Amino acid sequence: MKRVAVIQSNYIPWKGYFDIINDVDSFIFYDNVQYTKNDWRNRNKIKSAAGSQWITIPVNAQSDQLICDVEIPNSNWASKHYKTLNALYSKAPYFKQYKSFLEYIYMERSWSNLSSLNQYLIKHISQEYLGITTEFKDSREYTSSGKKLDRLIGLLKSAQTTTYLSGPAASDYIDSARFNEEGIELIYKDYKNYPEYNQFHPPMDHYVSILDLLFHTGPDSAYFIWGWRQDQNAIQY
């Protein structure tokens, strides 16, 4: 039995992204597909007194370019992101715990490739701060061909997948019958009922970057993503 998720890398994604990672045996970054503008690949949301605001990496991307080939033309954005995060979250209870990591990402390292940056951030946050033990892979390590669903199924078969965990939005366009034909169980992730935490600037917004959760809850972050379900199940028994 092998549970697999296949998702494009996003910039400092929301907690639901990490919820899926924790739920599978193997997480495959799907970055050899077309880059989409005005999406989550190079931007995400953080919380401010005025509400949720975008934090965006300027990139050089053509309409037919693959995510893995998208370049970051300069490092001017990095210091701006660092200063913005520091201004908005420096008073959060656990901000100092992650400050050296932020300095490394934004002040010490230089990033020329968007996919490399995204994958590094996701893997580091997963393993070092959330205790996730899931295997990380890249879709370029596997053989698959065709378009859209054919290509995805080919990738899953190449990865010896028995169960595919997908985000709920995909239910609008995925043909579940195809998965049955290929002997792959299809499950949609449920993002409902995440517990609230003491977030700056109410009302609560669950859909901001994972950094918001880390800065506010620190070592308890995993509880607010999946740990609460374990407590809920225990109560039921």
PDB file of N, CA, C and O in Angstrom, residues 4 6 19 37 52 87 91 104 129 158 190 201 216 228:
ATOM      1  N   VAL A   4       0.005   8.443  -2.150  1.00  0.00           N
ATOM      2  CA  VAL A   4       0.803   9.444  -2.856  1.00  0.00           C
ATOM      3  C   VAL A   4      -0.022  10.699  -3.115  1.00  0.00           C
ATOM      4  O   VAL A   4      -1.224  10.619  -3.398  1.00  0.00           O
ATOM      5  N   VAL A   6       0.381  14.417  -5.467  1.00  0.00           N
ATOM      6  CA  VAL A   6       1.148  15.051  -6.539  1.00  0.00           C
ATOM      7  C   VAL A   6       0.653  16.490  -6.688  1.00  0.00           C
ATOM      8  O   VAL A   6      -0.488  16.717  -7.088  1.00  0.00           O
ATOM      9  N   ASP A  19      -0.849  19.581   5.407  1.00  0.00           N
ATOM     10  CA  ASP A  19      -1.772  18.543   5.878  1.00  0.00           C
ATOM     11  C   ASP A  19      -1.773  17.371   4.899  1.00  0.00           C
ATOM     12  O   ASP A  19      -1.748  16.197   5.302  1.00  0.00           O
ATOM     13  N   LYS A  37       0.200  31.964 -14.286  1.00  0.00           N
ATOM     14  CA  LYS A  37       0.351  33.289 -13.690  1.00  0.00           C
ATOM     15  C   LYS A  37      -0.790  33.584 -12.722  1.00  0.00           C
ATOM     16  O   LYS A  37      -1.868  33.017 -12.813  1.00  0.00           O
ATOM     17  N   SER A  52      -5.775  40.313   4.836  1.00  0.00           N
ATOM     18  CA  SER A  52      -4.782  39.472   4.163  1.00  0.00           C
ATOM     19  C   SER A  52      -4.167  40.232   2.995  1.00  0.00           C
ATOM     20  O   SER A  52      -4.870  40.926   2.265  1.00  0.00           O
ATOM     21  N   ALA A  87       8.101  43.173   9.996  1.00  0.00           N
ATOM     22  CA  ALA A  87       7.205  44.257  10.420  1.00  0.00           C
ATOM     23  C   ALA A  87       5.858  43.723  10.906  1.00  0.00           C
ATOM     24  O   ALA A  87       5.297  44.228  11.882  1.00  0.00           O
ATOM     25  N   LYS A  91       6.277  40.721  16.681  1.00  0.00           N
ATOM     26  CA  LYS A  91       5.708  40.626  18.029  1.00  0.00           C
ATOM     27  C   LYS A  91       4.936  39.328  18.264  1.00  0.00           C
ATOM     28  O   LYS A  91       4.392  39.127  19.359  1.00  0.00           O
ATOM     29  N   TYR A 104      18.425  33.312   6.706  1.00  0.00           N
ATOM     30  CA  TYR A 104      19.136  32.443   5.771  1.00  0.00           C
ATOM     31  C   TYR A 104      18.463  32.466   4.397  1.00  0.00           C
ATOM     32  O   TYR A 104      19.133  32.597   3.370  1.00  0.00           O
ATOM     33  N   TYR A 129      10.224  21.732  11.239  1.00  0.00           N
ATOM     34  CA  TYR A 129       9.302  22.443  12.126  1.00  0.00           C
ATOM     35  C   TYR A 129       7.993  21.704  12.383  1.00  0.00           C
ATOM     36  O   TYR A 129       7.329  21.972  13.384  1.00  0.00           O
ATOM     37  N   SER A 158       3.893   4.912 -12.296  1.00  0.00           N
ATOM     38  CA  SER A 158       5.348   4.838 -12.249  1.00  0.00           C
ATOM     39  C   SER A 158       5.858   4.893 -10.814  1.00  0.00           C
ATOM     40  O   SER A 158       6.877   4.288 -10.478  1.00  0.00           O
ATOM     41  N   ASP A 190     -10.000  16.449   3.079  1.00  0.00           N
ATOM     42  CA  ASP A 190     -11.012  17.280   3.729  1.00  0.00           C
ATOM     43  C   ASP A 190     -10.310  18.368   4.544  1.00  0.00           C
ATOM     44  O   ASP A 190      -9.584  18.073   5.492  1.00  0.00           O
ATOM     45  N   HIS A 201      -4.936  40.385  14.260  1.00  0.00           N
ATOM     46  CA  HIS A 201      -5.899  41.081  13.403  1.00  0.00           C
ATOM     47  C   HIS A 201      -7.121  40.214  13.019  1.00  0.00           C
ATOM     48  O   HIS A 201      -7.273  39.821  11.870  1.00  0.00           O
ATOM     49  N   HIS A 216       2.772  32.126  15.315  1.00  0.00           N
ATOM     50  CA  HIS A 216       1.831  32.261  16.429  1.00  0.00           C
ATOM     51  C   HIS A 216       1.792  31.062  17.369  1.00  0.00           C
ATOM     52  O   HIS A 216       1.488  31.229  18.563  1.00  0.00           O
ATOM     53  N   TRP A 228      -5.242  17.926  16.067  1.00  0.00           N
ATOM     54  CA  TRP A 228      -6.574  18.085  16.656  1.00  0.00           C
ATOM     55  C   TRP A 228      -7.505  16.951  16.266  1.00  0.00           C
ATOM     56  O   TRP A 228      -8.406  16.574  17.030  1.00  0.00           O
TER      57      TRP A 228
END
